[in-house]
């Protein structure tokens, strides 16, 4: 398709009936599909065809969905622009010449372009919410453990969740209903009913926010681009006119979230990606008497630059002597972020911030400057560190570029953030 949103187009028919019958769903290419190649946007897995379905894919089929294809993504989910894919960059259908966000940029682009009704992405540090915001659609990052990760090719296990992308809050909530719930194949999954809630997510999109208290963390607003802040303020005013009380809150720890996130994500990635050595998985490095040389050739040929950078940094941060200095400190910061959110939810029902502090980058702009790309994750990564649910909803444009607003809820507070999001659409 013209935006390069798909890596592989296909048609997998689900059951003839079910809540998603007659609807098309695109699936990010790091979710295993039986018999359909699953590349993770990497040359390493160009020819990899999984022998089984991810649980979320199985649930789509059971729900009657038609799967239209596997969507383009930053290689192994590592990026914020969908430009690190070995299958070429994705264009933003809502903002020509700009990136669609990442790493689930293909999923958001095909929904924004109308090439699929709905899509699945994955969010390790913002990869559902960022592309949703940049492409002017809705994305939900569920509470850690609400959705099965079985069959998701791992990037950073302790942070990531599969989440829906859709044109409207109601449709995103419908898709979440289909994929949520415990799975005997993933021991980190929970039953939401053990946490005082149910799975009636779509019914929660009733727009009724009268009496809701919304906290605005000053740290997530202050550094944002002026045009983004204007749209954010207008949305907050609209909420207030619907009976919402807003209050400023402080989350002092979030200033360390990006660095803690990248140390943890790269550490987990360096370990997860060890399996791509050309023997267990990935392109063969050949063999001439030395396996280390063989593995090195496989990884040199199969991985792109961003992936290599992260494997190197992650290995370094976990190595003896540096572990205490980097990895342990990052874990301490993670605990602090969690405490700050807990404290905030004692006085407010949900938190609101711009999803991304900036409008979509121009294509090519951030590739030479990885640090600039990492800093763009300032508002999304704290949520993954704290394992909380969040939704990004479109709230207008600045200079013709889409702006997204993020609501963050307490653990298993999906219905509250969905209700809040529905009041703005
Ligand atoms: N941009 C972040 C990263 O590169 C988030 C990616 C994601 O959520 N998969 O790690």
CSV table of C-alpha atoms and ligand atoms in Angstrom, one decimal:
chain,number,residue,atom,x,y,z
A,1,UNK,CA,0.0,0.0,0.0
A,2,UNK,CA,1.1,3.5,-0.6
A,3,UNK,CA,2.2,4.4,2.9
A,4,UNK,CA,4.3,1.2,3.3
A,5,UNK,CA,2.2,0.3,6.3
A,6,UNK,CA,2.3,-3.5,5.6
A,7,UNK,CA,5.3,-5.7,5.4
A,8,UNK,CA,3.1,-8.7,4.4
A,9,UNK,CA,-0.4,-8.5,3.1
A,10,UNK,CA,-2.6,-11.5,3.5
A,11,UNK,CA,-6.1,-12.5,4.3
A,12,UNK,CA,-6.7,-14.7,7.3
A,13,UNK,CA,-10.4,-15.4,7.8
A,14,UNK,CA,-11.7,-15.8,11.3
A,15,UNK,CA,-14.8,-17.6,12.4
A,16,UNK,CA,-18.0,-16.5,10.5
A,17,UNK,CA,-19.5,-14.9,13.6
A,18,UNK,CA,-18.3,-13.1,16.7
A,19,UNK,CA,-17.9,-9.5,17.9
A,20,UNK,CA,-15.4,-8.7,15.1
A,21,UNK,CA,-17.2,-10.4,12.3
A,22,UNK,CA,-17.0,-8.4,9.1
A,23,UNK,CA,-14.2,-6.3,10.4
A,24,UNK,CA,-10.6,-6.1,9.2
A,25,UNK,CA,-7.7,-6.1,11.7
A,26,UNK,CA,-4.0,-5.5,10.9
A,27,UNK,CA,-1.5,-7.1,13.2
A,28,UNK,CA,2.0,-5.7,14.1
A,29,UNK,CA,4.7,-7.9,12.6
A,30,UNK,CA,6.1,-8.9,16.0
A,31,UNK,CA,3.0,-11.0,16.8
A,32,UNK,CA,3.3,-14.6,15.7
A,33,UNK,CA,0.9,-15.7,12.9
A,34,UNK,CA,0.9,-19.4,12.1
A,35,UNK,CA,2.1,-20.0,8.5
A,36,UNK,CA,2.5,-16.2,7.8
A,37,UNK,CA,6.0,-14.8,8.2
A,38,UNK,CA,6.7,-12.6,11.2
A,39,UNK,CA,9.7,-10.4,10.6
A,40,UNK,CA,9.8,-7.9,13.5
A,41,UNK,CA,10.9,-5.4,10.8
A,42,UNK,CA,14.3,-7.1,10.8
A,43,UNK,CA,16.3,-8.7,8.0
A,44,UNK,CA,17.3,-11.2,10.7
A,45,UNK,CA,13.7,-12.7,10.5
A,46,UNK,CA,13.0,-12.0,6.8
A,47,UNK,CA,12.1,-15.6,6.1
A,48,UNK,CA,10.8,-16.6,9.6
A,49,UNK,CA,7.4,-18.3,9.5
A,50,UNK,CA,6.1,-19.1,13.0
A,51,UNK,CA,4.5,-22.6,13.6
A,52,UNK,CA,1.8,-21.1,16.0
A,53,UNK,CA,-0.4,-18.1,16.6
A,54,UNK,CA,0.1,-15.6,19.4
A,55,UNK,CA,-2.8,-15.7,21.8
A,56,UNK,CA,-4.1,-12.3,20.7
A,57,UNK,CA,-4.1,-13.5,17.1
A,58,UNK,CA,-6.0,-16.7,18.1
A,59,UNK,CA,-8.5,-14.4,19.9
A,60,UNK,CA,-9.0,-12.2,16.8
A,61,UNK,CA,-9.8,-15.3,14.8
A,62,UNK,CA,-12.2,-16.6,17.4
A,63,UNK,CA,-13.9,-13.2,17.4
A,64,UNK,CA,-14.6,-13.4,13.7
A,65,UNK,CA,-12.0,-10.8,12.5
A,66,UNK,CA,-10.4,-10.9,9.1
A,67,UNK,CA,-6.6,-10.3,9.4
A,68,UNK,CA,-5.4,-8.2,6.5
A,69,UNK,CA,-1.7,-8.4,7.1
A,70,UNK,CA,1.4,-7.8,9.2
A,71,UNK,CA,2.3,-4.2,9.8
A,72,UNK,CA,5.6,-2.4,9.4
A,73,UNK,CA,7.5,-1.5,12.5
A,74,UNK,CA,10.8,-0.2,13.9
A,75,UNK,CA,13.1,-3.2,14.0
A,76,UNK,CA,12.2,-5.3,17.0
A,77,UNK,CA,10.1,-2.4,18.3
A,78,UNK,CA,13.2,-0.2,18.8
A,79,UNK,CA,12.3,3.3,17.7
A,80,UNK,CA,9.8,6.2,17.7
A,81,UNK,CA,9.4,6.8,14.0
A,82,UNK,CA,9.1,3.5,12.1
A,83,UNK,CA,12.2,4.4,10.2
A,84,UNK,CA,14.5,1.7,11.6
A,85,UNK,CA,12.5,-1.1,9.7
A,86,UNK,CA,14.6,-3.2,7.3
A,87,UNK,CA,11.5,-3.0,5.0
A,88,UNK,CA,11.7,0.8,4.6
A,89,UNK,CA,10.1,3.7,6.4
A,90,UNK,CA,6.3,4.2,6.8
A,91,UNK,CA,4.7,7.5,5.8
A,92,UNK,CA,2.2,9.3,8.0
A,93,UNK,CA,-1.2,9.4,6.1
A,94,UNK,CA,-2.4,12.2,8.4
A,95,UNK,CA,0.7,14.4,7.9
A,96,UNK,CA,2.5,13.9,4.6
A,97,UNK,CA,6.3,14.2,4.8
A,98,UNK,CA,6.2,13.4,8.5
A,99,UNK,CA,6.9,10.1,10.4
A,100,UNK,CA,3.9,8.1,11.6
A,101,UNK,CA,5.5,7.6,15.1
A,102,UNK,CA,6.7,4.3,16.3
A,103,UNK,CA,7.3,1.6,16.8
A,104,UNK,CA,3.8,0.5,15.7
A,105,UNK,CA,3.8,3.1,12.9
A,106,UNK,CA,2.5,0.6,10.3
A,107,UNK,CA,-0.5,-0.3,12.5
A,108,UNK,CA,-1.5,3.3,13.1
A,109,UNK,CA,-0.9,4.3,9.4
A,110,UNK,CA,-3.1,1.6,8.0
A,111,UNK,CA,-5.9,2.5,10.4
A,112,UNK,CA,-5.5,6.3,9.6
A,113,UNK,CA,-5.5,5.5,5.9
A,114,UNK,CA,-8.6,3.3,6.1
A,115,UNK,CA,-6.7,0.2,4.9
A,116,UNK,CA,-7.8,-1.7,8.0
A,117,UNK,CA,-10.7,-1.0,10.4
A,118,UNK,CA,-8.6,-1.8,13.4
A,119,UNK,CA,-5.0,-2.8,14.3
A,120,UNK,CA,-2.9,-4.3,17.0
A,121,UNK,CA,0.3,-2.7,18.1
A,122,UNK,CA,2.7,-3.3,21.0
A,123,UNK,CA,3.8,-0.7,23.6
A,124,UNK,CA,7.0,-1.1,25.5
A,125,UNK,CA,7.6,2.6,26.1
A,126,UNK,CA,4.9,4.3,24.0
A,127,UNK,CA,4.8,2.3,20.8
A,128,UNK,CA,1.0,2.2,20.6
A,129,UNK,CA,0.3,5.7,22.0
A,130,UNK,CA,3.0,7.6,20.0
A,131,UNK,CA,1.9,6.4,16.5
A,132,UNK,CA,-1.8,6.8,17.5
A,133,UNK,CA,-1.0,10.4,18.5
A,134,UNK,CA,1.0,11.2,15.4
A,135,UNK,CA,-1.5,9.7,13.0
A,136,UNK,CA,-4.6,11.2,14.6
A,137,UNK,CA,-6.2,7.9,15.8
A,138,UNK,CA,-6.9,6.2,19.2
A,139,UNK,CA,-4.4,3.8,21.0
A,140,UNK,CA,-4.6,2.0,24.3
A,141,UNK,CA,-1.7,0.6,26.3
A,142,UNK,CA,-3.3,-1.8,28.8
A,143,UNK,CA,-2.3,-2.5,32.4
A,144,UNK,CA,0.7,-4.9,32.5
A,145,UNK,CA,-0.8,-8.4,32.6
A,146,UNK,CA,-4.3,-7.6,31.2
A,147,UNK,CA,-3.3,-8.9,27.7
A,148,UNK,CA,-1.3,-12.1,26.9
A,149,UNK,CA,2.2,-11.7,25.5
A,150,UNK,CA,2.3,-15.4,24.4
A,151,UNK,CA,3.6,-15.3,20.8
A,152,UNK,CA,4.8,-11.7,21.0
A,153,UNK,CA,8.4,-11.7,20.0
A,154,UNK,CA,10.0,-10.2,23.1
A,155,UNK,CA,11.8,-6.9,23.2
A,156,UNK,CA,11.6,-5.9,26.9
A,157,UNK,CA,9.3,-8.4,28.7
A,158,UNK,CA,8.8,-6.4,31.9
A,159,UNK,CA,7.5,-3.4,30.1
A,160,UNK,CA,5.5,-4.4,27.0
A,161,UNK,CA,1.8,-5.0,26.3
A,162,UNK,CA,-0.2,-5.6,23.2
A,163,UNK,CA,-2.7,-2.8,22.6
A,164,UNK,CA,-5.5,-1.8,20.2
A,165,UNK,CA,-5.4,1.1,17.6
A,166,UNK,CA,-8.7,2.3,16.1
A,167,UNK,CA,-10.4,5.4,14.6
A,168,UNK,CA,-12.6,5.8,17.7
A,169,UNK,CA,-12.4,5.2,21.5
A,170,UNK,CA,-15.4,2.8,21.3
A,171,UNK,CA,-13.8,0.7,18.6
A,172,UNK,CA,-10.4,0.5,20.4
A,173,UNK,CA,-12.3,-0.6,23.5
A,174,UNK,CA,-14.2,-3.3,21.5
A,175,UNK,CA,-10.9,-4.7,20.3
A,176,UNK,CA,-9.5,-4.6,23.8
A,177,UNK,CA,-12.4,-6.7,25.0
A,178,UNK,CA,-11.5,-9.3,22.5
A,179,UNK,CA,-7.8,-9.6,23.4
A,180,UNK,CA,-7.9,-9.0,27.2
A,181,UNK,CA,-8.1,-11.7,29.9
A,182,UNK,CA,-5.9,-14.4,31.4
A,183,UNK,CA,-4.0,-16.9,29.3
A,184,UNK,CA,-2.6,-20.2,30.6
A,185,UNK,CA,0.4,-19.7,28.2
A,186,UNK,CA,1.4,-16.4,29.9
A,187,UNK,CA,1.9,-16.6,33.7
A,188,UNK,CA,2.1,-12.8,33.9
A,189,UNK,CA,-1.5,-12.4,32.9
A,190,UNK,CA,-4.2,-11.5,35.4
A,191,UNK,CA,-8.0,-11.8,35.5
A,192,UNK,CA,-9.3,-8.2,35.7
A,193,UNK,CA,-12.2,-9.4,37.9
A,194,UNK,CA,-9.7,-10.2,40.6
A,195,UNK,CA,-8.9,-6.5,40.6
A,196,UNK,CA,-12.4,-5.1,41.1
A,197,UNK,CA,-13.4,-4.6,37.5
A,198,UNK,CA,-15.0,-6.4,34.5
A,199,UNK,CA,-14.3,-6.5,30.8
A,200,UNK,CA,-17.1,-4.2,29.6
A,201,UNK,CA,-14.7,-1.7,28.1
A,202,UNK,CA,-16.8,-0.6,25.1
A,203,UNK,CA,-19.8,0.2,27.4
A,204,UNK,CA,-17.5,2.5,29.4
A,205,UNK,CA,-17.1,4.8,26.3
A,206,UNK,CA,-20.2,6.7,27.3
A,207,UNK,CA,-18.7,10.2,27.5
A,208,UNK,CA,-20.0,10.6,31.1
A,209,UNK,CA,-17.1,12.4,33.0
A,210,UNK,CA,-19.3,14.5,35.3
A,211,UNK,CA,-17.6,14.5,38.7
A,212,UNK,CA,-14.3,13.0,37.5
A,213,UNK,CA,-11.0,14.4,38.9
A,214,UNK,CA,-8.2,14.8,36.4
A,215,UNK,CA,-4.6,15.5,37.6
A,216,UNK,CA,-2.2,17.3,35.2
A,217,UNK,CA,1.4,16.5,36.0
A,218,UNK,CA,3.3,19.7,35.6
A,219,UNK,CA,6.5,17.8,34.6
A,220,UNK,CA,4.8,16.3,31.6
A,221,UNK,CA,3.4,19.6,30.3
A,222,UNK,CA,6.2,22.2,30.9
A,223,UNK,CA,8.6,21.0,28.3
A,224,UNK,CA,6.0,20.4,25.6
A,225,UNK,CA,5.9,22.3,22.2
A,226,UNK,CA,3.7,25.4,22.4
A,227,UNK,CA,1.2,24.2,19.7
A,228,UNK,CA,0.8,20.9,21.5
A,229,UNK,CA,0.2,22.7,24.8
A,230,UNK,CA,-2.5,24.9,23.2
A,231,UNK,CA,-4.4,21.8,22.0
A,232,UNK,CA,-4.0,20.1,25.3
A,233,UNK,CA,-5.4,23.2,27.2
A,234,UNK,CA,-8.4,23.4,24.9
A,235,UNK,CA,-9.1,19.7,25.6
A,236,UNK,CA,-8.8,20.3,29.3
A,237,UNK,CA,-11.3,23.2,29.1
A,238,UNK,CA,-13.7,21.0,27.2
A,239,UNK,CA,-13.5,18.4,30.0
A,240,UNK,CA,-14.1,21.1,32.6
A,241,UNK,CA,-17.2,22.2,30.8
A,242,UNK,CA,-18.4,18.6,31.1
A,243,UNK,CA,-18.1,18.6,34.8
A,244,UNK,CA,-14.5,17.5,35.3
A,245,UNK,CA,-12.4,19.0,38.1
A,246,UNK,CA,-8.7,19.4,37.2
A,247,UNK,CA,-5.8,19.9,39.5
A,248,UNK,CA,-2.1,20.2,39.0
A,249,UNK,CA,0.0,17.4,40.4
A,250,UNK,CA,3.7,16.7,40.7
A,251,UNK,CA,5.5,13.5,39.7
A,252,UNK,CA,9.1,14.5,40.5
A,253,UNK,CA,10.5,11.1,39.5
A,254,UNK,CA,9.5,11.3,35.9
A,255,UNK,CA,12.4,13.4,35.1
A,256,UNK,CA,14.5,10.2,35.4
A,257,UNK,CA,12.0,8.0,33.5
A,258,UNK,CA,13.5,8.1,30.1
A,259,UNK,CA,17.0,7.1,31.3
A,260,UNK,CA,15.7,4.4,33.6
A,261,UNK,CA,13.5,3.1,30.8
A,262,UNK,CA,16.3,2.9,28.2
A,263,UNK,CA,18.7,1.1,30.6
A,264,UNK,CA,16.0,-1.5,31.5
A,265,UNK,CA,14.7,-1.9,27.9
A,266,UNK,CA,18.2,-2.2,26.4
A,267,UNK,CA,19.2,-4.6,29.2
A,268,UNK,CA,16.2,-6.9,28.6
A,269,UNK,CA,16.7,-6.5,24.8
A,270,UNK,CA,20.3,-7.5,24.9
A,271,UNK,CA,19.3,-10.7,26.6
A,272,UNK,CA,16.2,-11.4,24.5
A,273,UNK,CA,18.1,-10.9,21.2
A,274,UNK,CA,20.8,-13.4,22.1
A,275,UNK,CA,18.7,-16.1,20.4
A,276,UNK,CA,19.4,-14.5,16.9
A,277,UNK,CA,22.7,-16.2,16.1
A,278,UNK,CA,21.9,-17.9,12.8
A,279,UNK,CA,21.7,-21.3,14.5
A,280,UNK,CA,18.6,-21.0,16.7
A,281,UNK,CA,17.0,-18.1,14.8
A,282,UNK,CA,18.0,-15.8,12.0
A,283,UNK,CA,20.2,-15.6,8.9
A,284,UNK,CA,23.1,-18.1,8.9
A,285,UNK,CA,26.6,-16.8,9.4
A,286,UNK,CA,28.1,-19.9,7.8
A,287,UNK,CA,30.7,-22.1,9.6
A,288,UNK,CA,34.4,-22.2,9.1
A,289,UNK,CA,35.6,-23.7,12.3
A,290,UNK,CA,34.8,-21.0,14.8
A,291,UNK,CA,31.2,-20.6,16.1
A,292,UNK,CA,31.9,-17.1,17.6
A,293,UNK,CA,32.8,-15.9,14.1
A,294,UNK,CA,29.7,-17.5,12.7
A,295,UNK,CA,27.5,-15.8,15.3
A,296,UNK,CA,29.2,-12.5,14.7
A,297,UNK,CA,28.6,-12.7,10.9
A,298,UNK,CA,25.0,-13.6,11.4
A,299,UNK,CA,24.4,-10.6,13.7
A,300,UNK,CA,26.4,-8.2,11.6
A,301,UNK,CA,24.3,-9.1,8.6
A,302,UNK,CA,20.9,-9.5,10.3
A,303,UNK,CA,20.7,-6.6,12.7
A,304,UNK,CA,20.3,-2.9,11.8
A,305,UNK,CA,22.2,0.0,13.4
A,306,UNK,CA,19.7,0.8,16.2
A,307,UNK,CA,19.4,-2.8,17.3
A,308,UNK,CA,23.2,-3.1,17.4
A,309,UNK,CA,23.5,0.1,19.4
A,310,UNK,CA,21.0,-1.3,22.0
A,311,UNK,CA,22.5,-4.7,22.2
A,312,UNK,CA,25.9,-3.1,23.0
A,313,UNK,CA,24.5,-0.6,25.5
A,314,UNK,CA,22.3,-3.2,27.2
A,315,UNK,CA,25.1,-5.7,27.5
A,316,UNK,CA,27.3,-3.0,29.0
A,317,UNK,CA,24.7,-2.0,31.5
A,318,UNK,CA,24.3,-5.6,32.7
A,319,UNK,CA,27.9,-6.5,32.8
A,320,UNK,CA,29.8,-7.2,36.1
A,321,UNK,CA,31.0,-4.0,37.6
A,322,UNK,CA,28.4,-1.8,35.8
A,323,UNK,CA,25.3,-3.6,36.9
A,324,UNK,CA,25.1,-1.7,40.2
A,325,UNK,CA,25.9,1.6,38.6
A,326,UNK,CA,23.3,1.4,35.8
A,327,UNK,CA,20.8,-1.5,35.9
A,328,UNK,CA,20.2,-1.4,39.7
A,329,UNK,CA,19.9,2.4,39.7
A,330,UNK,CA,17.3,2.1,36.9
A,331,UNK,CA,15.3,-0.4,38.9
A,332,UNK,CA,15.4,2.0,41.9
A,333,UNK,CA,14.1,4.8,39.6
A,334,UNK,CA,11.4,2.5,38.4
A,335,UNK,CA,10.2,1.9,41.9
A,336,UNK,CA,10.2,5.6,42.6
A,337,UNK,CA,8.1,6.3,39.5
A,338,UNK,CA,5.6,3.7,40.7
A,339,UNK,CA,5.4,5.3,44.1
A,340,UNK,CA,4.8,8.8,42.5
A,341,UNK,CA,1.9,7.5,40.5
A,342,UNK,CA,0.4,5.7,43.5
A,343,UNK,CA,0.6,8.9,45.5
A,344,UNK,CA,-1.0,10.9,42.7
A,345,UNK,CA,-3.9,8.4,42.4
A,346,UNK,CA,-4.8,9.0,46.0
A,347,UNK,CA,-6.1,12.4,45.0
A,348,UNK,CA,-7.2,12.1,41.4
A,349,UNK,CA,-9.1,9.5,39.2
A,350,UNK,CA,-6.9,9.9,36.1
A,351,UNK,CA,-3.9,11.8,34.9
A,352,UNK,CA,-3.7,13.8,31.7
A,353,UNK,CA,-0.8,15.0,29.6
A,354,UNK,CA,0.2,15.5,26.0
A,355,UNK,CA,0.9,12.0,24.6
A,356,UNK,CA,4.0,13.2,22.8
A,357,UNK,CA,5.7,16.5,23.7
A,358,UNK,CA,6.2,17.3,20.1
A,359,UNK,CA,4.3,17.1,16.8
A,360,UNK,CA,5.4,14.3,14.3
A,361,UNK,CA,9.0,14.7,13.2
A,362,UNK,CA,9.9,15.3,9.6
A,363,UNK,CA,11.1,12.1,7.9
A,364,UNK,CA,14.8,11.6,8.5
A,365,UNK,CA,15.0,14.2,11.1
A,366,UNK,CA,15.7,12.0,14.2
A,367,UNK,CA,17.7,9.2,12.6
A,368,UNK,CA,21.0,11.0,13.1
A,369,UNK,CA,20.3,11.9,16.6
A,370,UNK,CA,19.1,8.9,18.7
A,371,UNK,CA,19.1,10.9,21.9
A,372,UNK,CA,16.5,13.4,20.5
A,373,UNK,CA,14.4,10.4,19.6
A,374,UNK,CA,14.7,8.8,23.0
A,375,UNK,CA,13.7,12.1,24.7
A,376,UNK,CA,10.5,12.2,22.8
A,377,UNK,CA,9.4,9.3,24.9
A,378,UNK,CA,9.3,11.4,28.1
A,379,UNK,CA,5.6,11.2,28.6
A,380,UNK,CA,4.9,7.6,27.6
A,381,UNK,CA,7.8,5.7,29.2
A,382,UNK,CA,6.8,6.5,32.9
A,383,UNK,CA,3.5,4.6,32.3
A,384,UNK,CA,5.3,1.4,31.2
A,385,UNK,CA,7.7,1.7,34.2
A,386,UNK,CA,4.7,1.8,36.5
A,387,UNK,CA,2.8,-1.0,34.6
A,388,UNK,CA,-0.3,1.3,34.3
A,389,UNK,CA,-3.0,1.6,31.6
A,390,UNK,CA,-3.1,4.7,29.3
A,391,UNK,CA,-5.0,5.8,26.2
A,392,UNK,CA,-4.1,8.4,23.6
A,393,UNK,CA,-6.9,10.3,21.9
A,394,UNK,CA,-6.7,12.8,19.1
A,395,UNK,CA,-7.3,16.4,20.2
A,396,UNK,CA,-6.9,18.5,17.1
A,397,UNK,CA,-3.9,19.8,15.2
A,398,UNK,CA,-1.1,22.3,15.4
A,399,UNK,CA,-0.1,23.6,12.0
A,400,UNK,CA,-2.0,20.8,10.4
A,401,UNK,CA,-0.1,18.1,12.5
A,402,UNK,CA,-2.1,15.8,14.7
A,403,UNK,CA,-1.9,16.2,18.5
A,404,UNK,CA,-2.7,13.4,21.0
A,405,UNK,CA,-3.8,13.6,24.7
A,406,UNK,CA,-2.9,10.8,27.0
A,407,UNK,CA,-5.0,9.7,30.0
A,408,UNK,CA,-3.2,7.4,32.5
A,409,UNK,CA,-5.2,5.4,35.0
A,410,UNK,CA,-4.5,3.3,38.1
A,411,UNK,CA,-3.8,-0.4,37.5
A,412,UNK,CA,-6.8,-2.1,35.9
A,413,UNK,CA,-8.5,1.3,35.5
A,414,UNK,CA,-9.1,0.8,31.8
A,415,UNK,CA,-12.8,1.7,32.1
A,416,UNK,CA,-12.0,5.1,33.6
A,417,UNK,CA,-9.4,6.1,31.0
A,418,UNK,CA,-11.8,4.9,28.2
A,419,UNK,CA,-14.6,6.9,29.7
A,420,UNK,CA,-12.4,10.0,29.9
A,421,UNK,CA,-11.1,9.5,26.3
A,422,UNK,CA,-14.7,9.1,25.0
A,423,UNK,CA,-15.5,12.6,26.4
A,424,UNK,CA,-13.1,14.1,24.0
A,425,UNK,CA,-14.2,12.4,20.8
B,1,LIG,N1,10.5,4.4,21.5
B,1,LIG,C1,10.6,3.5,22.5
B,1,LIG,C2,11.8,2.6,22.2
B,1,LIG,O1,12.4,2.8,21.2
B,1,LIG,C3,9.4,2.7,22.7
B,1,LIG,C4,9.3,1.5,21.8
B,1,LIG,C5,8.2,0.6,22.1
B,1,LIG,O2,7.3,0.9,22.8
B,1,LIG,N2,8.3,-0.6,21.5
B,1,LIG,O3,12.2,1.7,23.0
